[in-house]
Amino acid sequence: MQDDQNKWLGTLLIIGSAVAYSLSGYFTRLITLDVWTVLFWRGIFGGLFIGVYVAWRHRNDLWGAIRAVGLPGLWVMILSTLATICFISALRLAPVADVMTIHAAIPFMTAILALVFTGEREDWTTWVASFIALVGVMIIVNPQASGGYLAGYAFATAMALSYAAMMVIIRKSRHVSMLPAACLSAFLCAFVMLPFAQPMQVTAPAMFDLMLFGTAQFGLGLLLMTVGTRLISATRSALIGSMENPLAPLWVWLAFGDLPAWATWVGGSLVMGSVIFDVLIKSKRQQKTIEALTQGAAG
């Protein structure tokens, strides 16, 4: 029963993370500063946001929580930073819809990495749903894209691989809170960007947008993902998180009138359908398990 409750909590947390992360395209279009400055302030505000939560959550032994992440935490820091840099760079070099659809391949990548490195096997439903999400990538990505788009696709692919590996590590080390590593990864991203950024050349209105970008999108999304992935499998976490793919171009369309192509709607429908399919099947199985346990206890 407790395990079922944890799975539902993990599912809700990852859904919240997907909604927060889906705002990336909106903020990338809204903020016209150079990518280095954006990444710097996004990392600073995101790190501060997560840092406040970590300090409150581990207020009795903050230093112990930081030391506990160990080598896996170091890898989480590096991979998170790499994924962040590649993601924002991809959004600047390719259409938001294309980048987010490449992001849909993460569940499939995660399933393979989890199987190879941790031996964690998924049900057939999750494999099918992940494959459907991968089909969305094949539908929307244009192989005849310009050189600039291809560079964006390369960054997006590197982001997806880094993100998938990070989720596998978080799940494998689920006995340890990786929130300190998530916090430090945000600051590490800002540190890496500092030599290229112009942090003092930001106006007050732009700084407010950067604060929202760092907290409501990056910080909240990373925090919810880090906590939620400890409660459900890495592949299911990636699959549910792929809900951000159709949501990201939706916000851009509503805010800027940038109507996605028909292929984006088809790919987005496949992604959303695959997530709903997996969640419903898992829910039905869990309900049957609960009913069986209840009947057994009554007998």
PDB file of C-alpha atoms in Angstrom:
ATOM      1  CA  MET A   1       0.000   0.000   0.000  1.00  0.00           C
ATOM      2  CA  GLN A   2       2.799   2.407   0.911  1.00  0.00           C
ATOM      3  CA  ASP A   3       4.590   1.526  -2.307  1.00  0.00           C
ATOM      4  CA  ASP A   4       1.465   2.336  -4.339  1.00  0.00           C
ATOM      5  CA  GLN A   5       1.126   5.680  -2.567  1.00  0.00           C
ATOM      6  CA  ASN A   6       4.766   6.497  -3.329  1.00  0.00           C
ATOM      7  CA  LYS A   7       4.230   5.670  -7.001  1.00  0.00           C
ATOM      8  CA  TRP A   8       1.229   7.983  -7.207  1.00  0.00           C
ATOM      9  CA  LEU A   9       3.135  10.740  -5.432  1.00  0.00           C
ATOM     10  CA  GLY A  10       6.066  10.239  -7.782  1.00  0.00           C
ATOM     11  CA  THR A  11       3.718  10.392 -10.770  1.00  0.00           C
ATOM     12  CA  LEU A  12       2.181  13.667  -9.576  1.00  0.00           C
ATOM     13  CA  LEU A  13       5.605  15.187  -8.894  1.00  0.00           C
ATOM     14  CA  ILE A  14       6.854  14.307 -12.383  1.00  0.00           C
ATOM     15  CA  ILE A  15       3.684  15.744 -13.940  1.00  0.00           C
ATOM     16  CA  GLY A  16       4.351  18.980 -12.042  1.00  0.00           C
ATOM     17  CA  SER A  17       7.951  18.906 -13.228  1.00  0.00           C
ATOM     18  CA  ALA A  18       6.814  18.465 -16.842  1.00  0.00           C
ATOM     19  CA  VAL A  19       4.500  21.481 -16.602  1.00  0.00           C
ATOM     20  CA  ALA A  20       7.298  23.615 -15.140  1.00  0.00           C
ATOM     21  CA  TYR A  21       9.873  22.453 -17.689  1.00  0.00           C
ATOM     22  CA  SER A  22       7.423  23.062 -20.547  1.00  0.00           C
ATOM     23  CA  LEU A  23       7.795  26.818 -19.981  1.00  0.00           C
ATOM     24  CA  SER A  24      11.346  26.708 -21.360  1.00  0.00           C
ATOM     25  CA  GLY A  25      10.362  27.606 -24.907  1.00  0.00           C
ATOM     26  CA  TYR A  26       8.219  30.508 -23.708  1.00  0.00           C
ATOM     27  CA  PHE A  27      11.002  32.062 -21.627  1.00  0.00           C
ATOM     28  CA  THR A  28      13.598  31.439 -24.338  1.00  0.00           C
ATOM     29  CA  ARG A  29      11.470  33.388 -26.787  1.00  0.00           C
ATOM     30  CA  LEU A  30      10.567  36.060 -24.228  1.00  0.00           C
ATOM     31  CA  ILE A  31      14.147  36.847 -23.137  1.00  0.00           C
ATOM     32  CA  THR A  32      16.243  38.232 -25.994  1.00  0.00           C
ATOM     33  CA  LEU A  33      19.588  38.307 -24.165  1.00  0.00           C
ATOM     34  CA  ASP A  34      22.510  36.201 -25.334  1.00  0.00           C
ATOM     35  CA  VAL A  35      22.324  32.548 -24.360  1.00  0.00           C
ATOM     36  CA  TRP A  36      25.328  32.727 -22.014  1.00  0.00           C
ATOM     37  CA  THR A  37      23.817  35.490 -19.887  1.00  0.00           C
ATOM     38  CA  VAL A  38      20.478  33.703 -19.815  1.00  0.00           C
ATOM     39  CA  LEU A  39      22.102  30.461 -18.653  1.00  0.00           C
ATOM     40  CA  PHE A  40      24.131  32.299 -16.008  1.00  0.00           C
ATOM     41  CA  TRP A  41      21.171  33.986 -14.316  1.00  0.00           C
ATOM     42  CA  ARG A  42      18.929  30.964 -14.830  1.00  0.00           C
ATOM     43  CA  GLY A  43      21.489  28.883 -12.950  1.00  0.00           C
ATOM     44  CA  ILE A  44      21.874  31.436 -10.158  1.00  0.00           C
ATOM     45  CA  PHE A  45      18.150  31.813  -9.525  1.00  0.00           C
ATOM     46  CA  GLY A  46      17.484  28.098  -9.964  1.00  0.00           C
ATOM     47  CA  GLY A  47      20.286  27.207  -7.549  1.00  0.00           C
ATOM     48  CA  LEU A  48      19.020  29.676  -4.964  1.00  0.00           C
ATOM     49  CA  PHE A  49      15.483  28.307  -5.288  1.00  0.00           C
ATOM     50  CA  ILE A  50      16.552  24.686  -4.776  1.00  0.00           C
ATOM     51  CA  GLY A  51      19.122  25.729  -2.164  1.00  0.00           C
ATOM     52  CA  VAL A  52      16.475  27.273   0.071  1.00  0.00           C
ATOM     53  CA  TYR A  53      14.465  24.038  -0.056  1.00  0.00           C
ATOM     54  CA  VAL A  54      17.548  21.882   0.586  1.00  0.00           C
ATOM     55  CA  ALA A  55      18.549  24.042   3.570  1.00  0.00           C
ATOM     56  CA  TRP A  56      15.051  23.671   5.014  1.00  0.00           C
ATOM     57  CA  ARG A  57      14.724  19.960   4.194  1.00  0.00           C
ATOM     58  CA  HIS A  58      18.120  19.015   5.647  1.00  0.00           C
ATOM     59  CA  ARG A  59      18.354  21.742   8.268  1.00  0.00           C
ATOM     60  CA  ASN A  60      19.476  19.286  10.946  1.00  0.00           C
ATOM     61  CA  ASP A  61      22.432  17.940   8.938  1.00  0.00           C
ATOM     62  CA  LEU A  62      22.968  19.974   5.788  1.00  0.00           C
ATOM     63  CA  TRP A  63      26.659  19.149   5.421  1.00  0.00           C
ATOM     64  CA  GLY A  64      25.940  15.459   5.914  1.00  0.00           C
ATOM     65  CA  ALA A  65      23.320  15.562   3.140  1.00  0.00           C
ATOM     66  CA  ILE A  66      25.826  17.184   0.775  1.00  0.00           C
ATOM     67  CA  ARG A  67      28.532  14.618   1.530  1.00  0.00           C
ATOM     68  CA  ALA A  68      26.079  11.732   1.162  1.00  0.00           C
ATOM     69  CA  VAL A  69      25.578  12.302  -2.593  1.00  0.00           C
ATOM     70  CA  GLY A  70      29.097  10.996  -3.249  1.00  0.00           C
ATOM     71  CA  LEU A  71      30.302  10.083  -6.737  1.00  0.00           C
ATOM     72  CA  PRO A  72      26.772   9.564  -8.129  1.00  0.00           C
ATOM     73  CA  GLY A  73      25.959  13.107  -7.047  1.00  0.00           C
ATOM     74  CA  LEU A  74      29.024  14.386  -8.896  1.00  0.00           C
ATOM     75  CA  TRP A  75      27.809  12.697 -12.069  1.00  0.00           C
ATOM     76  CA  VAL A  76      24.340  14.142 -11.556  1.00  0.00           C
ATOM     77  CA  MET A  77      25.904  17.612 -11.298  1.00  0.00           C
ATOM     78  CA  ILE A  78      27.918  17.185 -14.494  1.00  0.00           C
ATOM     79  CA  LEU A  79      25.121  15.616 -16.533  1.00  0.00           C
ATOM     80  CA  SER A  80      22.540  18.148 -15.350  1.00  0.00           C
ATOM     81  CA  THR A  81      24.832  21.027 -16.288  1.00  0.00           C
ATOM     82  CA  LEU A  82      25.567  19.512 -19.703  1.00  0.00           C
ATOM     83  CA  ALA A  83      21.870  18.874 -20.347  1.00  0.00           C
ATOM     84  CA  THR A  84      20.977  22.438 -19.372  1.00  0.00           C
ATOM     85  CA  ILE A  85      23.573  24.058 -21.618  1.00  0.00           C
ATOM     86  CA  CYS A  86      22.713  21.833 -24.584  1.00  0.00           C
ATOM     87  CA  PHE A  87      18.985  22.349 -24.082  1.00  0.00           C
ATOM     88  CA  ILE A  88      19.014  26.141 -24.135  1.00  0.00           C
ATOM     89  CA  SER A  89      21.516  26.142 -27.007  1.00  0.00           C
ATOM     90  CA  ALA A  90      19.237  23.813 -28.979  1.00  0.00           C
ATOM     91  CA  LEU A  91      16.232  26.086 -28.386  1.00  0.00           C
ATOM     92  CA  ARG A  92      18.219  29.003 -29.844  1.00  0.00           C
ATOM     93  CA  LEU A  93      19.293  27.036 -32.946  1.00  0.00           C
ATOM     94  CA  ALA A  94      16.172  25.041 -33.821  1.00  0.00           C
ATOM     95  CA  PRO A  95      12.385  25.446 -33.538  1.00  0.00           C
ATOM     96  CA  VAL A  96      10.996  24.823 -30.065  1.00  0.00           C
ATOM     97  CA  ALA A  97       8.666  22.120 -31.372  1.00  0.00           C
ATOM     98  CA  ASP A  98      11.533  20.171 -32.953  1.00  0.00           C
ATOM     99  CA  VAL A  99      13.707  20.359 -29.842  1.00  0.00           C
ATOM    100  CA  MET A 100      10.891  19.263 -27.575  1.00  0.00           C
ATOM    101  CA  THR A 101      10.041  16.359 -29.842  1.00  0.00           C
ATOM    102  CA  ILE A 102      13.635  15.145 -29.802  1.00  0.00           C
ATOM    103  CA  HIS A 103      13.177  15.369 -26.053  1.00  0.00           C
ATOM    104  CA  ALA A 104      10.461  12.728 -26.485  1.00  0.00           C
ATOM    105  CA  ALA A 105      13.168  10.146 -27.177  1.00  0.00           C
ATOM    106  CA  ILE A 106      14.357  10.385 -23.552  1.00  0.00           C
ATOM    107  CA  PRO A 107      12.059   7.600 -22.238  1.00  0.00           C
ATOM    108  CA  PHE A 108      13.418   5.176 -24.829  1.00  0.00           C
ATOM    109  CA  MET A 109      17.016   6.187 -24.077  1.00  0.00           C
ATOM    110  CA  THR A 110      16.353   5.916 -20.353  1.00  0.00           C
ATOM    111  CA  ALA A 111      14.838   2.450 -20.663  1.00  0.00           C
ATOM    112  CA  ILE A 112      17.889   1.159 -22.523  1.00  0.00           C
ATOM    113  CA  LEU A 113      20.385   2.778 -20.126  1.00  0.00           C
ATOM    114  CA  ALA A 114      18.467   1.509 -17.092  1.00  0.00           C
ATOM    115  CA  LEU A 115      18.407  -2.020 -18.497  1.00  0.00           C
ATOM    116  CA  VAL A 116      22.114  -2.031 -19.383  1.00  0.00           C
ATOM    117  CA  PHE A 117      23.554  -0.332 -16.287  1.00  0.00           C
ATOM    118  CA  THR A 118      21.090  -1.171 -13.494  1.00  0.00           C
ATOM    119  CA  GLY A 119      19.201  -4.210 -14.757  1.00  0.00           C
ATOM    120  CA  GLU A 120      15.890  -2.453 -14.052  1.00  0.00           C
ATOM    121  CA  ARG A 121      13.299  -3.946 -16.386  1.00  0.00           C
ATOM    122  CA  GLU A 122      10.131  -2.216 -17.473  1.00  0.00           C
ATOM    123  CA  ASP A 123       6.698  -3.639 -18.244  1.00  0.00           C
ATOM    124  CA  TRP A 124       5.760  -4.035 -21.887  1.00  0.00           C
ATOM    125  CA  THR A 125       3.359  -1.100 -21.581  1.00  0.00           C
ATOM    126  CA  THR A 126       6.161   1.332 -20.755  1.00  0.00           C
ATOM    127  CA  TRP A 127       8.318   0.003 -23.595  1.00  0.00           C
ATOM    128  CA  VAL A 128       5.429   0.412 -26.041  1.00  0.00           C
ATOM    129  CA  ALA A 129       4.661   3.911 -24.752  1.00  0.00           C
ATOM    130  CA  SER A 130       8.335   4.882 -25.002  1.00  0.00           C
ATOM    131  CA  PHE A 131       8.487   3.592 -28.573  1.00  0.00           C
ATOM    132  CA  ILE A 132       5.401   5.631 -29.473  1.00  0.00           C
ATOM    133  CA  ALA A 133       7.132   8.729 -28.084  1.00  0.00           C
ATOM    134  CA  LEU A 134      10.161   7.897 -30.228  1.00  0.00           C
ATOM    135  CA  VAL A 135       7.921   7.691 -33.290  1.00  0.00           C
ATOM    136  CA  GLY A 136       6.935  11.283 -32.547  1.00  0.00           C
ATOM    137  CA  VAL A 137      10.579  12.266 -33.093  1.00  0.00           C
ATOM    138  CA  MET A 138      10.662  10.535 -36.466  1.00  0.00           C
ATOM    139  CA  ILE A 139       7.469  12.304 -37.550  1.00  0.00           C
ATOM    140  CA  ILE A 140       8.438  15.872 -36.766  1.00  0.00           C
ATOM    141  CA  VAL A 141      12.206  16.152 -37.335  1.00  0.00           C
ATOM    142  CA  ASN A 142      12.994  17.315 -40.837  1.00  0.00           C
ATOM    143  CA  PRO A 143      16.026  15.490 -42.305  1.00  0.00           C
ATOM    144  CA  GLN A 144      16.390  18.241 -44.921  1.00  0.00           C
ATOM    145  CA  ALA A 145      16.874  20.913 -42.249  1.00  0.00           C
ATOM    146  CA  SER A 146      19.404  23.679 -42.650  1.00  0.00           C
ATOM    147  CA  GLY A 147      22.847  23.516 -41.102  1.00  0.00           C
ATOM    148  CA  GLY A 148      21.681  25.710 -38.215  1.00  0.00           C
ATOM    149  CA  TYR A 149      18.831  23.374 -37.451  1.00  0.00           C
ATOM    150  CA  LEU A 150      21.118  20.362 -37.577  1.00  0.00           C
ATOM    151  CA  ALA A 151      23.350  21.966 -34.967  1.00  0.00           C
ATOM    152  CA  GLY A 152      20.261  22.487 -32.826  1.00  0.00           C
ATOM    153  CA  TYR A 153      19.315  18.841 -33.286  1.00  0.00           C
ATOM    154  CA  ALA A 154      22.816  17.788 -32.208  1.00  0.00           C
ATOM    155  CA  PHE A 155      22.550  19.848 -29.011  1.00  0.00           C
ATOM    156  CA  ALA A 156      19.065  18.443 -28.381  1.00  0.00           C
ATOM    157  CA  THR A 157      20.321  14.867 -28.784  1.00  0.00           C
ATOM    158  CA  ALA A 158      23.208  15.481 -26.376  1.00  0.00           C
ATOM    159  CA  MET A 159      20.714  16.980 -23.930  1.00  0.00           C
ATOM    160  CA  ALA A 160      18.445  13.947 -24.173  1.00  0.00           C
ATOM    161  CA  LEU A 161      21.273  11.475 -23.555  1.00  0.00           C
ATOM    162  CA  SER A 162      22.590  13.484 -20.593  1.00  0.00           C
ATOM    163  CA  TYR A 163      19.133  13.806 -19.082  1.00  0.00           C
ATOM    164  CA  ALA A 164      18.413  10.093 -19.486  1.00  0.00           C
ATOM    165  CA  ALA A 165      21.702   9.114 -17.827  1.00  0.00           C
ATOM    166  CA  MET A 166      21.064  11.549 -14.972  1.00  0.00           C
ATOM    167  CA  MET A 167      17.640  10.046 -14.276  1.00  0.00           C
ATOM    168  CA  VAL A 168      19.063   6.524 -14.220  1.00  0.00           C
ATOM    169  CA  ILE A 169      21.693   7.583 -11.674  1.00  0.00           C
ATOM    170  CA  ILE A 170      19.099   9.334  -9.480  1.00  0.00           C
ATOM    171  CA  ARG A 171      16.881   6.250  -9.535  1.00  0.00           C
ATOM    172  CA  LYS A 172      19.774   3.866  -8.824  1.00  0.00           C
ATOM    173  CA  SER A 173      20.854   6.040  -5.876  1.00  0.00           C
ATOM    174  CA  ARG A 174      17.295   6.551  -4.626  1.00  0.00           C
ATOM    175  CA  HIS A 175      18.336   5.776  -1.035  1.00  0.00           C
ATOM    176  CA  VAL A 176      20.187   9.119  -1.066  1.00  0.00           C
ATOM    177  CA  SER A 177      18.636  12.548  -1.654  1.00  0.00           C
ATOM    178  CA  MET A 178      20.159  14.066  -4.792  1.00  0.00           C
ATOM    179  CA  LEU A 179      18.681  17.497  -4.117  1.00  0.00           C
ATOM    180  CA  PRO A 180      22.048  18.914  -2.983  1.00  0.00           C
ATOM    181  CA  ALA A 181      23.552  17.696  -6.267  1.00  0.00           C
ATOM    182  CA  ALA A 182      20.682  19.296  -8.216  1.00  0.00           C
ATOM    183  CA  CYS A 183      21.281  22.578  -6.389  1.00  0.00           C
ATOM    184  CA  LEU A 184      25.021  22.519  -7.013  1.00  0.00           C
ATOM    185  CA  SER A 185      24.471  21.645 -10.686  1.00  0.00           C
ATOM    186  CA  ALA A 186      22.534  24.883 -11.150  1.00  0.00           C
ATOM    187  CA  PHE A 187      25.388  26.912  -9.659  1.00  0.00           C
ATOM    188  CA  LEU A 188      27.910  24.913 -11.696  1.00  0.00           C
ATOM    189  CA  CYS A 189      26.055  25.889 -14.873  1.00  0.00           C
ATOM    190  CA  ALA A 190      26.237  29.549 -13.872  1.00  0.00           C
ATOM    191  CA  PHE A 191      29.968  29.214 -13.098  1.00  0.00           C
ATOM    192  CA  VAL A 192      30.688  27.624 -16.496  1.00  0.00           C
ATOM    193  CA  MET A 193      28.787  30.390 -18.284  1.00  0.00           C
ATOM    194  CA  LEU A 194      30.340  33.298 -16.357  1.00  0.00           C
ATOM    195  CA  PRO A 195      33.370  33.862 -18.660  1.00  0.00           C
ATOM    196  CA  PHE A 196      31.053  34.242 -21.670  1.00  0.00           C
ATOM    197  CA  ALA A 197      28.118  36.055 -20.059  1.00  0.00           C
ATOM    198  CA  GLN A 198      27.446  39.732 -19.439  1.00  0.00           C
ATOM    199  CA  PRO A 199      25.494  39.470 -16.185  1.00  0.00           C
ATOM    200  CA  MET A 200      25.653  43.179 -15.357  1.00  0.00           C
ATOM    201  CA  GLN A 201      24.225  44.279 -18.710  1.00  0.00           C
ATOM    202  CA  VAL A 202      20.684  43.213 -17.790  1.00  0.00           C
ATOM    203  CA  THR A 203      17.783  45.634 -17.385  1.00  0.00           C
ATOM    204  CA  ALA A 204      15.370  45.421 -14.454  1.00  0.00           C
ATOM    205  CA  PRO A 205      12.459  44.013 -16.538  1.00  0.00           C
ATOM    206  CA  ALA A 206      14.752  41.387 -18.084  1.00  0.00           C
ATOM    207  CA  MET A 207      16.093  40.471 -14.632  1.00  0.00           C
ATOM    208  CA  PHE A 208      12.547  39.817 -13.446  1.00  0.00           C
ATOM    209  CA  ASP A 209      11.964  37.509 -16.411  1.00  0.00           C
ATOM    210  CA  LEU A 210      15.254  35.743 -15.685  1.00  0.00           C
ATOM    211  CA  MET A 211      14.212  35.261 -12.057  1.00  0.00           C
ATOM    212  CA  LEU A 212      10.975  33.619 -13.177  1.00  0.00           C
ATOM    213  CA  PHE A 213      12.887  31.513 -15.696  1.00  0.00           C
ATOM    214  CA  GLY A 214      15.293  30.310 -13.016  1.00  0.00           C
ATOM    215  CA  THR A 215      12.729  29.614 -10.295  1.00  0.00           C
ATOM    216  CA  ALA A 216       9.351  28.727 -11.854  1.00  0.00           C
ATOM    217  CA  GLN A 217      10.795  26.806 -14.810  1.00  0.00           C
ATOM    218  CA  PHE A 218      14.295  25.526 -14.013  1.00  0.00           C
ATOM    219  CA  GLY A 219      14.446  25.370 -10.221  1.00  0.00           C
ATOM    220  CA  LEU A 220      10.942  24.009  -9.641  1.00  0.00           C
ATOM    221  CA  GLY A 221      11.174  21.580 -12.549  1.00  0.00           C
ATOM    222  CA  LEU A 222      14.541  20.190 -11.431  1.00  0.00           C
ATOM    223  CA  LEU A 223      13.437  19.922  -7.801  1.00  0.00           C
ATOM    224  CA  LEU A 224      10.225  18.026  -8.597  1.00  0.00           C
ATOM    225  CA  MET A 225      12.004  15.754 -11.083  1.00  0.00           C
ATOM    226  CA  THR A 226      14.773  14.897  -8.610  1.00  0.00           C
ATOM    227  CA  VAL A 227      12.308  13.991  -5.854  1.00  0.00           C
ATOM    228  CA  GLY A 228       9.822  12.220  -8.127  1.00  0.00           C
ATOM    229  CA  THR A 229      12.375  10.000  -9.872  1.00  0.00           C
ATOM    230  CA  ARG A 230      13.286   8.440  -6.519  1.00  0.00           C
ATOM    231  CA  LEU A 231       9.709   7.152  -6.187  1.00  0.00           C
ATOM    232  CA  ILE A 232       9.093   5.648  -9.647  1.00  0.00           C
ATOM    233  CA  SER A 233      11.321   4.002 -12.236  1.00  0.00           C
ATOM    234  CA  ALA A 234      13.624   6.196 -14.294  1.00  0.00           C
ATOM    235  CA  THR A 235      11.902   5.157 -17.521  1.00  0.00           C
ATOM    236  CA  ARG A 236       8.396   5.937 -16.240  1.00  0.00           C
ATOM    237  CA  SER A 237       9.682   9.243 -14.902  1.00  0.00           C
ATOM    238  CA  ALA A 238      11.095  10.116 -18.320  1.00  0.00           C
ATOM    239  CA  LEU A 239       7.930   8.960 -20.058  1.00  0.00           C
ATOM    240  CA  ILE A 240       5.589  11.031 -17.878  1.00  0.00           C
ATOM    241  CA  GLY A 241       8.000  13.961 -18.099  1.00  0.00           C
ATOM    242  CA  SER A 242       7.682  13.865 -21.879  1.00  0.00           C
ATOM    243  CA  MET A 243       4.311  15.568 -21.420  1.00  0.00           C
ATOM    244  CA  GLU A 244       6.272  18.795 -21.633  1.00  0.00           C
ATOM    245  CA  ASN A 245       6.878  18.122 -25.334  1.00  0.00           C
ATOM    246  CA  PRO A 246       3.403  19.069 -26.579  1.00  0.00           C
ATOM    247  CA  LEU A 247       2.962  21.665 -23.829  1.00  0.00           C
ATOM    248  CA  ALA A 248       6.080  23.693 -24.753  1.00  0.00           C
ATOM    249  CA  PRO A 249       4.988  24.681 -28.290  1.00  0.00           C
ATOM    250  CA  LEU A 250       1.468  25.221 -26.948  1.00  0.00           C
ATOM    251  CA  TRP A 251       2.645  28.005 -24.599  1.00  0.00           C
ATOM    252  CA  VAL A 252       4.721  29.562 -27.406  1.00  0.00           C
ATOM    253  CA  TRP A 253       1.696  29.484 -29.701  1.00  0.00           C
ATOM    254  CA  LEU A 254      -0.591  31.065 -27.100  1.00  0.00           C
ATOM    255  CA  ALA A 255       1.950  33.745 -26.145  1.00  0.00           C
ATOM    256  CA  PHE A 256       3.526  34.605 -29.505  1.00  0.00           C
ATOM    257  CA  GLY A 257       1.143  33.221 -32.109  1.00  0.00           C
ATOM    258  CA  ASP A 258       3.787  30.816 -33.433  1.00  0.00           C
ATOM    259  CA  LEU A 259       1.481  28.080 -34.706  1.00  0.00           C
ATOM    260  CA  PRO A 260       3.181  24.647 -34.722  1.00  0.00           C
ATOM    261  CA  ALA A 261       3.182  22.588 -37.904  1.00  0.00           C
ATOM    262  CA  TRP A 262       0.701  19.732 -38.358  1.00  0.00           C
ATOM    263  CA  ALA A 263       3.490  17.232 -37.631  1.00  0.00           C
ATOM    264  CA  THR A 264       3.947  18.786 -34.185  1.00  0.00           C
ATOM    265  CA  TRP A 265       0.285  18.228 -33.373  1.00  0.00           C
ATOM    266  CA  VAL A 266       0.536  14.618 -34.518  1.00  0.00           C
ATOM    267  CA  GLY A 267       3.740  14.020 -32.572  1.00  0.00           C
ATOM    268  CA  GLY A 268       2.373  15.764 -29.509  1.00  0.00           C
ATOM    269  CA  SER A 269      -0.783  13.665 -29.625  1.00  0.00           C
ATOM    270  CA  LEU A 270       1.317  10.507 -29.761  1.00  0.00           C
ATOM    271  CA  VAL A 271       3.338  11.602 -26.746  1.00  0.00           C
ATOM    272  CA  MET A 272       0.307  12.526 -24.658  1.00  0.00           C
ATOM    273  CA  GLY A 273      -1.487   9.367 -25.706  1.00  0.00           C
ATOM    274  CA  SER A 274       1.479   7.181 -24.758  1.00  0.00           C
ATOM    275  CA  VAL A 275       1.701   8.741 -21.294  1.00  0.00           C
ATOM    276  CA  ILE A 276      -2.026   8.370 -20.659  1.00  0.00           C
ATOM    277  CA  PHE A 277      -1.898   4.764 -21.893  1.00  0.00           C
ATOM    278  CA  ASP A 278       0.954   3.855 -19.551  1.00  0.00           C
ATOM    279  CA  VAL A 279      -0.547   5.619 -16.521  1.00  0.00           C
ATOM    280  CA  LEU A 280      -3.983   4.051 -17.027  1.00  0.00           C
ATOM    281  CA  ILE A 281      -2.611   0.531 -17.468  1.00  0.00           C
ATOM    282  CA  LYS A 282      -0.413   0.869 -14.365  1.00  0.00           C
ATOM    283  CA  SER A 283      -3.335   2.303 -12.401  1.00  0.00           C
ATOM    284  CA  LYS A 284      -5.575  -0.596 -13.394  1.00  0.00           C
ATOM    285  CA  ARG A 285      -2.942  -3.123 -12.347  1.00  0.00           C
ATOM    286  CA  GLN A 286      -2.383  -1.424  -9.005  1.00  0.00           C
ATOM    287  CA  GLN A 287      -6.136  -1.368  -8.362  1.00  0.00           C
ATOM    288  CA  LYS A 288      -6.359  -5.098  -9.036  1.00  0.00           C
ATOM    289  CA  THR A 289      -3.443  -5.712  -6.655  1.00  0.00           C
ATOM    290  CA  ILE A 290      -5.129  -3.692  -3.907  1.00  0.00           C
ATOM    291  CA  GLU A 291      -8.418  -5.531  -4.416  1.00  0.00           C
ATOM    292  CA  ALA A 292      -6.633  -8.892  -4.268  1.00  0.00           C
ATOM    293  CA  LEU A 293      -4.845  -7.946  -1.037  1.00  0.00           C
ATOM    294  CA  THR A 294      -8.107  -6.680   0.453  1.00  0.00           C
ATOM    295  CA  GLN A 295      -9.943  -9.888  -0.411  1.00  0.00           C
ATOM    296  CA  GLY A 296      -7.077 -11.968   0.953  1.00  0.00           C
ATOM    297  CA  ALA A 297      -7.097 -10.080   4.239  1.00  0.00           C
ATOM    298  CA  ALA A 298     -10.882 -10.413   4.505  1.00  0.00           C
ATOM    299  CA  GLY A 299     -10.662 -14.158   3.838  1.00  0.00           C
TER     300      GLY A 299
END
